[in-house]
Amino acid sequence: MIPLSILDLAFINEGSSAAEALHRSADLAVHAESLGFRRFWLAEHHAMPGIASAATAVAIGYVAGATKTIRVGAGGIMLPNHAPLAVAEAFGTLESLYPGRIDLGLGRAPGSDQATMRALRRDPGSTDRFPQDVAELLHYFEKPQPGQAVFAVPGAGLDVPVWLLGSSLFSAHLAAIMGLPFAFASHFAPDLMEEALALYRQRFEPSERLQKPYAMLAVNAVIGETPDEAQHARTSLEQHFVALRRGRPTQFPAPQSVSWNEQEQALIDRTLRYTFTGTADLVAERISSFIKQHRPDELMIGAPLFSQAARRATLSEIAQTLMEREPAEVS
C-alpha cells in the first residue's frame, strides 16, 4: 500500500467555535499518528464561517505541538496572499521547532472571495507572479551566499519540503519543470486530474529537491455502519459545498435529509466524484480501485464528517482495511 495521509479543514461545526474546531483537529492528528498515517495537512481559507485554519501556520504549530512523529503541513498556503520571505520565516520557524516534520504546500488560488482578497491587501497581479514567487521562496530556504542582503531567519539552510498544489494543468506543469512534488485537489475538482497527472510525470525535470516525480492525489471518505448511515453523514459535506457555491458559506452543518434540484445534484455528482461513501469494506474497495487505476505515489484522505467520533472511526477503519499494521515510516 502506498503512504496514506490526512487532509483536515478544521471544520467549525454548526453551533461550535473555532477553538473547538482546532482542538478537534489536534485530536484527530494524534489519532492519525497512532494509526500510522504519514502526514496531516491543514489548508488556508479566509472569511469562511465553517473553517478555522485561516492562520494556517499557527494552526500547524498547534497540531505539531500536540503530536510527536507525524508530518504536519499546509495543503496549502495560498502564496499570492503572502510575501515569500514571510512564508519562509513562518515555516522556517515551524521547522526549527519541529525538525523533520513540517511540509509546505503552495497554491495560487485566493482561498477567498474578491472582497476578502482586497482586505488581505492582495495585489491583483500576484497570481501572475506565482512562478517567480515560488522560486523566490525556494531561494530563502537555501544557505545564504556571501553578501546576500535578504535572507530568512529562521528558514535559510533548512530542509522544508515544498509541494505545489493545484486543480488545473498550470501547477502540474510548474511542479514538473521546477522538480517539485505535486498534489492534485481531486477531492473537490476532479475534472483535470488524469491530464494533470500525466502532464506532471511526462514533463518532470529532476532537481536538487526531487530526483523523480512524486504525485499525491486527494479523496474523501465517509464511512458508516450501513450505506444509509454513511449517505446521511455525507449530507453535511453536500450542504457545506452547495452553500459555498451559492456564495453563502456557513458553519459545517449537521447531517439532515436534503433534496437538491437537478443543477445542484449534477454539481455534487461531478465535483464530489471521489467522495467515497458507504461501509468500511466498500470504501476501502473503492479507494483501492482508485489507487490501482491512477497510480498516485501517495493518497491524501479527507474525512468531512460532523461527528468527531465518526471522523476518528473513519480513520481507524481506513487504517484497518488499507494500511499495514506497522506504522508508516515518517519521511
PDB file of C-alpha atoms in Angstrom, residues 172-286:
ATOM      1  CA  ALA A 172       1.172  20.405 -12.670  1.00  0.00           C
ATOM      2  CA  HIS A 173       3.399  21.877 -15.363  1.00  0.00           C
ATOM      3  CA  LEU A 174       5.145  24.255 -12.962  1.00  0.00           C
ATOM      4  CA  ALA A 175       5.837  21.472 -10.436  1.00  0.00           C
ATOM      5  CA  ALA A 176       7.275  19.368 -13.252  1.00  0.00           C
ATOM      6  CA  ILE A 177       9.689  21.973 -14.608  1.00  0.00           C
ATOM      7  CA  MET A 178      10.749  23.042 -11.101  1.00  0.00           C
ATOM      8  CA  GLY A 179      11.282  19.451  -9.946  1.00  0.00           C
ATOM      9  CA  LEU A 180       8.861  19.619  -7.008  1.00  0.00           C
ATOM     10  CA  PRO A 181       6.326  17.147  -5.616  1.00  0.00           C
ATOM     11  CA  PHE A 182       2.763  17.775  -6.795  1.00  0.00           C
ATOM     12  CA  ALA A 183      -0.613  17.325  -5.087  1.00  0.00           C
ATOM     13  CA  PHE A 184      -3.860  17.485  -7.048  1.00  0.00           C
ATOM     14  CA  ALA A 185      -7.179  18.536  -5.466  1.00  0.00           C
ATOM     15  CA  SER A 186      -9.187  15.651  -6.884  1.00  0.00           C
ATOM     16  CA  HIS A 187     -11.359  15.560  -3.745  1.00  0.00           C
ATOM     17  CA  PHE A 188     -13.314  18.598  -4.986  1.00  0.00           C
ATOM     18  CA  ALA A 189     -12.054  19.366  -8.525  1.00  0.00           C
ATOM     19  CA  PRO A 190     -11.556  16.041 -10.311  1.00  0.00           C
ATOM     20  CA  ASP A 191     -12.121  17.030 -13.935  1.00  0.00           C
ATOM     21  CA  LEU A 192      -8.479  17.566 -14.958  1.00  0.00           C
ATOM     22  CA  MET A 193      -6.907  15.048 -12.584  1.00  0.00           C
ATOM     23  CA  GLU A 194      -5.781  12.452 -15.124  1.00  0.00           C
ATOM     24  CA  GLU A 195      -4.489  15.031 -17.587  1.00  0.00           C
ATOM     25  CA  ALA A 196      -2.610  16.930 -14.859  1.00  0.00           C
ATOM     26  CA  LEU A 197      -1.054  13.738 -13.506  1.00  0.00           C
ATOM     27  CA  ALA A 198       0.117  12.660 -16.955  1.00  0.00           C
ATOM     28  CA  LEU A 199       1.493  16.126 -17.735  1.00  0.00           C
ATOM     29  CA  TYR A 200       3.412  16.261 -14.442  1.00  0.00           C
ATOM     30  CA  ARG A 201       5.020  12.865 -14.978  1.00  0.00           C
ATOM     31  CA  GLN A 202       5.861  13.451 -18.637  1.00  0.00           C
ATOM     32  CA  ARG A 203       7.399  16.900 -18.154  1.00  0.00           C
ATOM     33  CA  PHE A 204       9.185  16.290 -14.845  1.00  0.00           C
ATOM     34  CA  GLU A 205      12.762  17.551 -14.623  1.00  0.00           C
ATOM     35  CA  PRO A 206      14.924  16.291 -11.726  1.00  0.00           C
ATOM     36  CA  SER A 207      16.088  18.895  -9.215  1.00  0.00           C
ATOM     37  CA  GLU A 208      18.154  19.065  -6.048  1.00  0.00           C
ATOM     38  CA  ARG A 209      14.920  18.728  -4.115  1.00  0.00           C
ATOM     39  CA  LEU A 210      13.441  15.764  -6.014  1.00  0.00           C
ATOM     40  CA  GLN A 211      15.033  13.273  -8.411  1.00  0.00           C
ATOM     41  CA  LYS A 212      11.873  11.679  -9.789  1.00  0.00           C
ATOM     42  CA  PRO A 213       8.198  12.725  -9.926  1.00  0.00           C
ATOM     43  CA  TYR A 214       6.139  12.314  -6.787  1.00  0.00           C
ATOM     44  CA  ALA A 215       2.399  12.885  -7.104  1.00  0.00           C
ATOM     45  CA  MET A 216      -0.270  12.839  -4.433  1.00  0.00           C
ATOM     46  CA  LEU A 217      -3.995  12.695  -5.144  1.00  0.00           C
ATOM     47  CA  ALA A 218      -6.797  13.520  -2.705  1.00  0.00           C
ATOM     48  CA  VAL A 219     -10.124  11.815  -1.990  1.00  0.00           C
ATOM     49  CA  ASN A 220     -12.768  11.996   0.707  1.00  0.00           C
ATOM     50  CA  ALA A 221     -14.003   9.057   2.769  1.00  0.00           C
ATOM     51  CA  VAL A 222     -17.378   8.939   4.526  1.00  0.00           C
ATOM     52  CA  ILE A 223     -17.845   5.653   6.370  1.00  0.00           C
ATOM     53  CA  GLY A 224     -20.918   4.450   8.247  1.00  0.00           C
ATOM     54  CA  GLU A 225     -22.125   1.223   9.822  1.00  0.00           C
ATOM     55  CA  THR A 226     -24.622   0.933   6.954  1.00  0.00           C
ATOM     56  CA  PRO A 227     -24.804   2.520   3.497  1.00  0.00           C
ATOM     57  CA  ASP A 228     -27.776   4.631   4.596  1.00  0.00           C
ATOM     58  CA  GLU A 229     -25.908   5.881   7.671  1.00  0.00           C
ATOM     59  CA  ALA A 230     -22.924   6.857   5.542  1.00  0.00           C
ATOM     60  CA  GLN A 231     -25.108   8.604   2.976  1.00  0.00           C
ATOM     61  CA  HIS A 232     -26.830  10.551   5.746  1.00  0.00           C
ATOM     62  CA  ALA A 233     -23.459  11.629   7.192  1.00  0.00           C
ATOM     63  CA  ARG A 234     -22.351  12.756   3.727  1.00  0.00           C
ATOM     64  CA  THR A 235     -25.135  15.351   3.612  1.00  0.00           C
ATOM     65  CA  SER A 236     -23.041  17.616   5.864  1.00  0.00           C
ATOM     66  CA  LEU A 237     -20.409  17.939   3.146  1.00  0.00           C
ATOM     67  CA  GLU A 238     -23.018  18.356   0.426  1.00  0.00           C
ATOM     68  CA  GLN A 239     -24.766  21.171   2.325  1.00  0.00           C
ATOM     69  CA  HIS A 240     -21.457  22.874   3.037  1.00  0.00           C
ATOM     70  CA  PHE A 241     -20.352  22.603  -0.582  1.00  0.00           C
ATOM     71  CA  VAL A 242     -23.606  23.835  -2.125  1.00  0.00           C
ATOM     72  CA  ALA A 243     -23.771  26.784   0.295  1.00  0.00           C
ATOM     73  CA  LEU A 244     -20.241  27.741  -0.718  1.00  0.00           C
ATOM     74  CA  ARG A 245     -21.078  27.555  -4.423  1.00  0.00           C
ATOM     75  CA  ARG A 246     -24.146  29.706  -3.807  1.00  0.00           C
ATOM     76  CA  GLY A 247     -21.872  32.333  -2.283  1.00  0.00           C
ATOM     77  CA  ARG A 248     -23.361  31.890   1.197  1.00  0.00           C
ATOM     78  CA  PRO A 249     -20.793  29.866   3.190  1.00  0.00           C
ATOM     79  CA  THR A 250     -21.954  28.568   6.558  1.00  0.00           C
ATOM     80  CA  GLN A 251     -20.642  26.707   9.551  1.00  0.00           C
ATOM     81  CA  PHE A 252     -20.249  22.996   8.851  1.00  0.00           C
ATOM     82  CA  PRO A 253     -23.843  21.744   9.084  1.00  0.00           C
ATOM     83  CA  ALA A 254     -25.238  18.757  10.915  1.00  0.00           C
ATOM     84  CA  PRO A 255     -26.395  15.957   8.602  1.00  0.00           C
ATOM     85  CA  GLN A 256     -30.008  16.084   7.514  1.00  0.00           C
ATOM     86  CA  SER A 257     -32.191  14.898   4.667  1.00  0.00           C
ATOM     87  CA  VAL A 258     -31.822  17.302   1.754  1.00  0.00           C
ATOM     88  CA  SER A 259     -33.432  17.480  -1.662  1.00  0.00           C
ATOM     89  CA  TRP A 260     -31.266  19.073  -4.333  1.00  0.00           C
ATOM     90  CA  ASN A 261     -32.515  20.439  -7.607  1.00  0.00           C
ATOM     91  CA  GLU A 262     -31.222  18.936 -10.840  1.00  0.00           C
ATOM     92  CA  GLN A 263     -28.445  21.504 -11.267  1.00  0.00           C
ATOM     93  CA  GLU A 264     -27.227  21.168  -7.682  1.00  0.00           C
ATOM     94  CA  GLN A 265     -27.256  17.368  -7.852  1.00  0.00           C
ATOM     95  CA  ALA A 266     -25.241  17.437 -11.070  1.00  0.00           C
ATOM     96  CA  LEU A 267     -22.721  19.750  -9.411  1.00  0.00           C
ATOM     97  CA  ILE A 268     -22.408  17.417  -6.406  1.00  0.00           C
ATOM     98  CA  ASP A 269     -22.076  14.326  -8.568  1.00  0.00           C
ATOM     99  CA  ARG A 270     -19.350  15.893 -10.698  1.00  0.00           C
ATOM    100  CA  THR A 271     -17.248  17.714  -8.128  1.00  0.00           C
ATOM    101  CA  LEU A 272     -17.553  15.200  -5.282  1.00  0.00           C
ATOM    102  CA  ARG A 273     -16.932  12.249  -7.611  1.00  0.00           C
ATOM    103  CA  TYR A 274     -14.147  10.997  -5.363  1.00  0.00           C
ATOM    104  CA  THR A 275     -16.019  11.259  -2.080  1.00  0.00           C
ATOM    105  CA  PHE A 276     -16.247   7.547  -1.376  1.00  0.00           C
ATOM    106  CA  THR A 277     -19.280   6.792   0.752  1.00  0.00           C
ATOM    107  CA  GLY A 278     -20.513   3.579   2.376  1.00  0.00           C
ATOM    108  CA  THR A 279     -19.444   0.850   4.747  1.00  0.00           C
ATOM    109  CA  ALA A 280     -15.771   0.390   5.597  1.00  0.00           C
ATOM    110  CA  ASP A 281     -15.290  -2.525   3.207  1.00  0.00           C
ATOM    111  CA  LEU A 282     -16.954  -0.709   0.312  1.00  0.00           C
ATOM    112  CA  VAL A 283     -14.955   2.493   0.844  1.00  0.00           C
ATOM    113  CA  ALA A 284     -11.712   0.503   1.142  1.00  0.00           C
ATOM    114  CA  GLU A 285     -12.532  -1.299  -2.101  1.00  0.00           C
ATOM    115  CA  ARG A 286     -13.214   1.979  -3.920  1.00  0.00           C
TER     116      ARG A 286
END
